[in-house]
Amino acid sequence: QERLVESGGGLVQAGGALRLSCAASGRLYSSAVMSWFRQTPRNEREWVASLRWSNGRTYYADSVKGRFTMSRDKPENTVYLELDNLRPEDTAVYFCGRSINIGEATDWGQGTQVTVSS
């Protein structure tokens, strides 16, 4: 069974940075879209960013545009989410997802906690 495994979460002060990783087992076909989502303490799930595996093009939610950067390592089947200038409202469990559409996921990782203190 193909899996997605996230890592890199933690506790950081406001204004700080973190880098999340999501390693995918199995081959990622060119049709794949890898995405990051987050579930807030209020239990709201939000789409954060997506990346088209075919060309590396990225898409971001307005709330993170200019602060978060999604990238990939094709040989390692891994995507990253660089979180900069973090705010307390970025506190959430961050999930990696795989689909063929922007902002959707059919396969999910287990999530990694990001906590931003004020």
PDB file of C-alpha atoms in Angstrom:
ATOM      1  CA  GLN A   1       0.000   0.000   0.000  1.00  0.00           C
ATOM      2  CA  GLU A   2       1.342   3.383  -0.934  1.00  0.00           C
ATOM      3  CA  ARG A   3       1.955   5.687   1.994  1.00  0.00           C
ATOM      4  CA  LEU A   4       2.615   9.332   2.709  1.00  0.00           C
ATOM      5  CA  VAL A   5       4.791  10.108   5.716  1.00  0.00           C
ATOM      6  CA  GLU A   6       5.111  13.646   7.048  1.00  0.00           C
ATOM      7  CA  SER A   7       7.810  14.970   9.320  1.00  0.00           C
ATOM      8  CA  GLY A   8       9.246  18.268  10.493  1.00  0.00           C
ATOM      9  CA  GLY A   9       6.592  19.755  12.730  1.00  0.00           C
ATOM     10  CA  GLY A  10       7.342  21.310  16.084  1.00  0.00           C
ATOM     11  CA  LEU A  11       6.998  24.282  18.405  1.00  0.00           C
ATOM     12  CA  VAL A  12       8.229  27.649  17.207  1.00  0.00           C
ATOM     13  CA  GLN A  13       7.804  31.271  18.220  1.00  0.00           C
ATOM     14  CA  ALA A  14       5.863  33.710  16.095  1.00  0.00           C
ATOM     15  CA  GLY A  15       8.018  34.945  13.261  1.00  0.00           C
ATOM     16  CA  GLY A  16       9.955  31.701  13.152  1.00  0.00           C
ATOM     17  CA  ALA A  17      10.223  29.059  10.457  1.00  0.00           C
ATOM     18  CA  LEU A  18       9.828  25.328   9.967  1.00  0.00           C
ATOM     19  CA  ARG A  19      10.184  22.923   7.083  1.00  0.00           C
ATOM     20  CA  LEU A  20       7.782  20.029   6.676  1.00  0.00           C
ATOM     21  CA  SER A  21       8.534  16.989   4.557  1.00  0.00           C
ATOM     22  CA  CYS A  22       6.227  14.438   2.969  1.00  0.00           C
ATOM     23  CA  ALA A  23       7.758  11.296   1.533  1.00  0.00           C
ATOM     24  CA  ALA A  24       5.633   9.213  -0.802  1.00  0.00           C
ATOM     25  CA  SER A  25       6.199   5.507  -1.204  1.00  0.00           C
ATOM     26  CA  GLY A  26       5.712   4.145  -4.681  1.00  0.00           C
ATOM     27  CA  ARG A  27       5.924   6.018  -7.929  1.00  0.00           C
ATOM     28  CA  LEU A  28       4.373   9.450  -8.348  1.00  0.00           C
ATOM     29  CA  TYR A  29       2.907   9.650 -11.833  1.00  0.00           C
ATOM     30  CA  SER A  30       2.926  12.872 -13.813  1.00  0.00           C
ATOM     31  CA  SER A  31      -0.794  13.285 -13.194  1.00  0.00           C
ATOM     32  CA  ALA A  32      -0.278  13.480  -9.433  1.00  0.00           C
ATOM     33  CA  VAL A  33      -0.961  16.581  -7.429  1.00  0.00           C
ATOM     34  CA  MET A  34       0.608  16.744  -4.001  1.00  0.00           C
ATOM     35  CA  SER A  35      -0.990  19.046  -1.472  1.00  0.00           C
ATOM     36  CA  TRP A  36      -0.713  20.266   2.077  1.00  0.00           C
ATOM     37  CA  PHE A  37      -3.712  20.796   4.304  1.00  0.00           C
ATOM     38  CA  ARG A  38      -4.047  21.766   7.929  1.00  0.00           C
ATOM     39  CA  GLN A  39      -6.560  21.045  10.667  1.00  0.00           C
ATOM     40  CA  THR A  40      -6.848  23.855  13.161  1.00  0.00           C
ATOM     41  CA  PRO A  41      -7.561  23.575  16.900  1.00  0.00           C
ATOM     42  CA  ARG A  42     -11.156  24.483  15.991  1.00  0.00           C
ATOM     43  CA  ASN A  43     -11.203  21.287  13.911  1.00  0.00           C
ATOM     44  CA  GLU A  44     -11.424  23.140  10.620  1.00  0.00           C
ATOM     45  CA  ARG A  45      -9.541  21.564   7.716  1.00  0.00           C
ATOM     46  CA  GLU A  46      -8.018  24.048   5.319  1.00  0.00           C
ATOM     47  CA  TRP A  47      -6.201  23.601   2.053  1.00  0.00           C
ATOM     48  CA  VAL A  48      -2.756  25.218   2.239  1.00  0.00           C
ATOM     49  CA  ALA A  49      -0.838  24.521  -0.977  1.00  0.00           C
ATOM     50  CA  SER A  50      -0.585  22.194  -3.955  1.00  0.00           C
ATOM     51  CA  LEU A  51       2.110  21.185  -6.408  1.00  0.00           C
ATOM     52  CA  ARG A  52       1.691  19.550  -9.802  1.00  0.00           C
ATOM     53  CA  TRP A  53       4.151  16.689 -10.057  1.00  0.00           C
ATOM     54  CA  SER A  54       4.368  17.033 -13.851  1.00  0.00           C
ATOM     55  CA  ASN A  55       5.836  20.533 -13.874  1.00  0.00           C
ATOM     56  CA  GLY A  56       6.347  21.594 -10.278  1.00  0.00           C
ATOM     57  CA  ARG A  57       3.872  24.449 -10.520  1.00  0.00           C
ATOM     58  CA  THR A  58       2.606  25.531  -7.120  1.00  0.00           C
ATOM     59  CA  TYR A  59      -0.629  26.993  -5.823  1.00  0.00           C
ATOM     60  CA  TYR A  60      -1.269  28.595  -2.433  1.00  0.00           C
ATOM     61  CA  ALA A  61      -4.127  29.622  -0.210  1.00  0.00           C
ATOM     62  CA  ASP A  62      -4.328  33.381   0.251  1.00  0.00           C
ATOM     63  CA  SER A  63      -3.687  33.009   3.981  1.00  0.00           C
ATOM     64  CA  VAL A  64      -0.185  31.600   3.388  1.00  0.00           C
ATOM     65  CA  LYS A  65       0.826  33.176   0.077  1.00  0.00           C
ATOM     66  CA  GLY A  66       4.191  34.878   0.400  1.00  0.00           C
ATOM     67  CA  ARG A  67       5.020  33.063   3.654  1.00  0.00           C
ATOM     68  CA  PHE A  68       4.880  29.359   2.742  1.00  0.00           C
ATOM     69  CA  THR A  69       6.742  27.701  -0.127  1.00  0.00           C
ATOM     70  CA  MET A  70       6.084  24.246  -1.502  1.00  0.00           C
ATOM     71  CA  SER A  71       8.781  22.388  -3.396  1.00  0.00           C
ATOM     72  CA  ARG A  72       9.720  18.858  -4.433  1.00  0.00           C
ATOM     73  CA  ASP A  73      12.600  16.438  -4.761  1.00  0.00           C
ATOM     74  CA  LYS A  74      11.626  14.251  -7.693  1.00  0.00           C
ATOM     75  CA  PRO A  75      14.193  11.462  -7.240  1.00  0.00           C
ATOM     76  CA  GLU A  76      13.189  11.147  -3.580  1.00  0.00           C
ATOM     77  CA  ASN A  77       9.417  11.332  -4.250  1.00  0.00           C
ATOM     78  CA  THR A  78       9.270  13.962  -1.549  1.00  0.00           C
ATOM     79  CA  VAL A  79       7.553  17.310  -1.230  1.00  0.00           C
ATOM     80  CA  TYR A  80       8.385  20.023   1.235  1.00  0.00           C
ATOM     81  CA  LEU A  81       6.530  22.918   2.770  1.00  0.00           C
ATOM     82  CA  GLU A  82       8.701  25.764   3.998  1.00  0.00           C
ATOM     83  CA  LEU A  83       6.807  27.787   6.604  1.00  0.00           C
ATOM     84  CA  ASP A  84       8.226  31.256   7.187  1.00  0.00           C
ATOM     85  CA  ASN A  85       7.086  34.202   9.272  1.00  0.00           C
ATOM     86  CA  LEU A  86       4.825  31.898  11.242  1.00  0.00           C
ATOM     87  CA  ARG A  87       1.856  33.266  13.143  1.00  0.00           C
ATOM     88  CA  PRO A  88      -0.080  31.799  16.064  1.00  0.00           C
ATOM     89  CA  GLU A  89      -3.032  31.241  13.722  1.00  0.00           C
ATOM     90  CA  ASP A  90      -0.845  28.844  11.707  1.00  0.00           C
ATOM     91  CA  THR A  91      -1.019  26.417  14.627  1.00  0.00           C
ATOM     92  CA  ALA A  92      -2.532  23.204  13.274  1.00  0.00           C
ATOM     93  CA  VAL A  93      -1.890  19.607  12.362  1.00  0.00           C
ATOM     94  CA  TYR A  94      -0.462  19.669   8.840  1.00  0.00           C
ATOM     95  CA  PHE A  95      -1.337  16.830   6.501  1.00  0.00           C
ATOM     96  CA  CYS A  96       0.130  15.816   3.188  1.00  0.00           C
ATOM     97  CA  GLY A  97      -2.277  14.562   0.548  1.00  0.00           C
ATOM     98  CA  ARG A  98      -2.165  13.090  -2.926  1.00  0.00           C
ATOM     99  CA  SER A  99      -4.716  13.411  -5.702  1.00  0.00           C
ATOM    100  CA  ILE A 100      -4.988  14.444  -9.328  1.00  0.00           C
ATOM    101  CA  ASN A 101      -6.684  17.746  -8.547  1.00  0.00           C
ATOM    102  CA  ILE A 102      -5.585  20.940  -6.893  1.00  0.00           C
ATOM    103  CA  GLY A 103      -6.863  21.241  -3.352  1.00  0.00           C
ATOM    104  CA  GLU A 104      -8.038  17.668  -3.027  1.00  0.00           C
ATOM    105  CA  ALA A 105      -6.619  14.451  -1.615  1.00  0.00           C
ATOM    106  CA  THR A 106      -7.514  10.805  -1.888  1.00  0.00           C
ATOM    107  CA  ASP A 107      -4.502   9.555   0.054  1.00  0.00           C
ATOM    108  CA  TRP A 108      -3.434  11.144   3.320  1.00  0.00           C
ATOM    109  CA  GLY A 109      -0.470  11.098   5.614  1.00  0.00           C
ATOM    110  CA  GLN A 110      -0.738  10.829   9.376  1.00  0.00           C
ATOM    111  CA  GLY A 111      -0.138  14.535  10.010  1.00  0.00           C
ATOM    112  CA  THR A 112       2.470  16.535  11.862  1.00  0.00           C
ATOM    113  CA  GLN A 113       1.795  19.127  14.575  1.00  0.00           C
ATOM    114  CA  VAL A 114       2.914  22.718  14.117  1.00  0.00           C
ATOM    115  CA  THR A 115       2.504  24.978  17.139  1.00  0.00           C
ATOM    116  CA  VAL A 116       3.308  28.677  16.971  1.00  0.00           C
ATOM    117  CA  SER A 117       3.569  30.546  20.252  1.00  0.00           C
ATOM    118  CA  SER A 118       2.953  34.276  20.518  1.00  0.00           C
TER     119      SER A 118
END
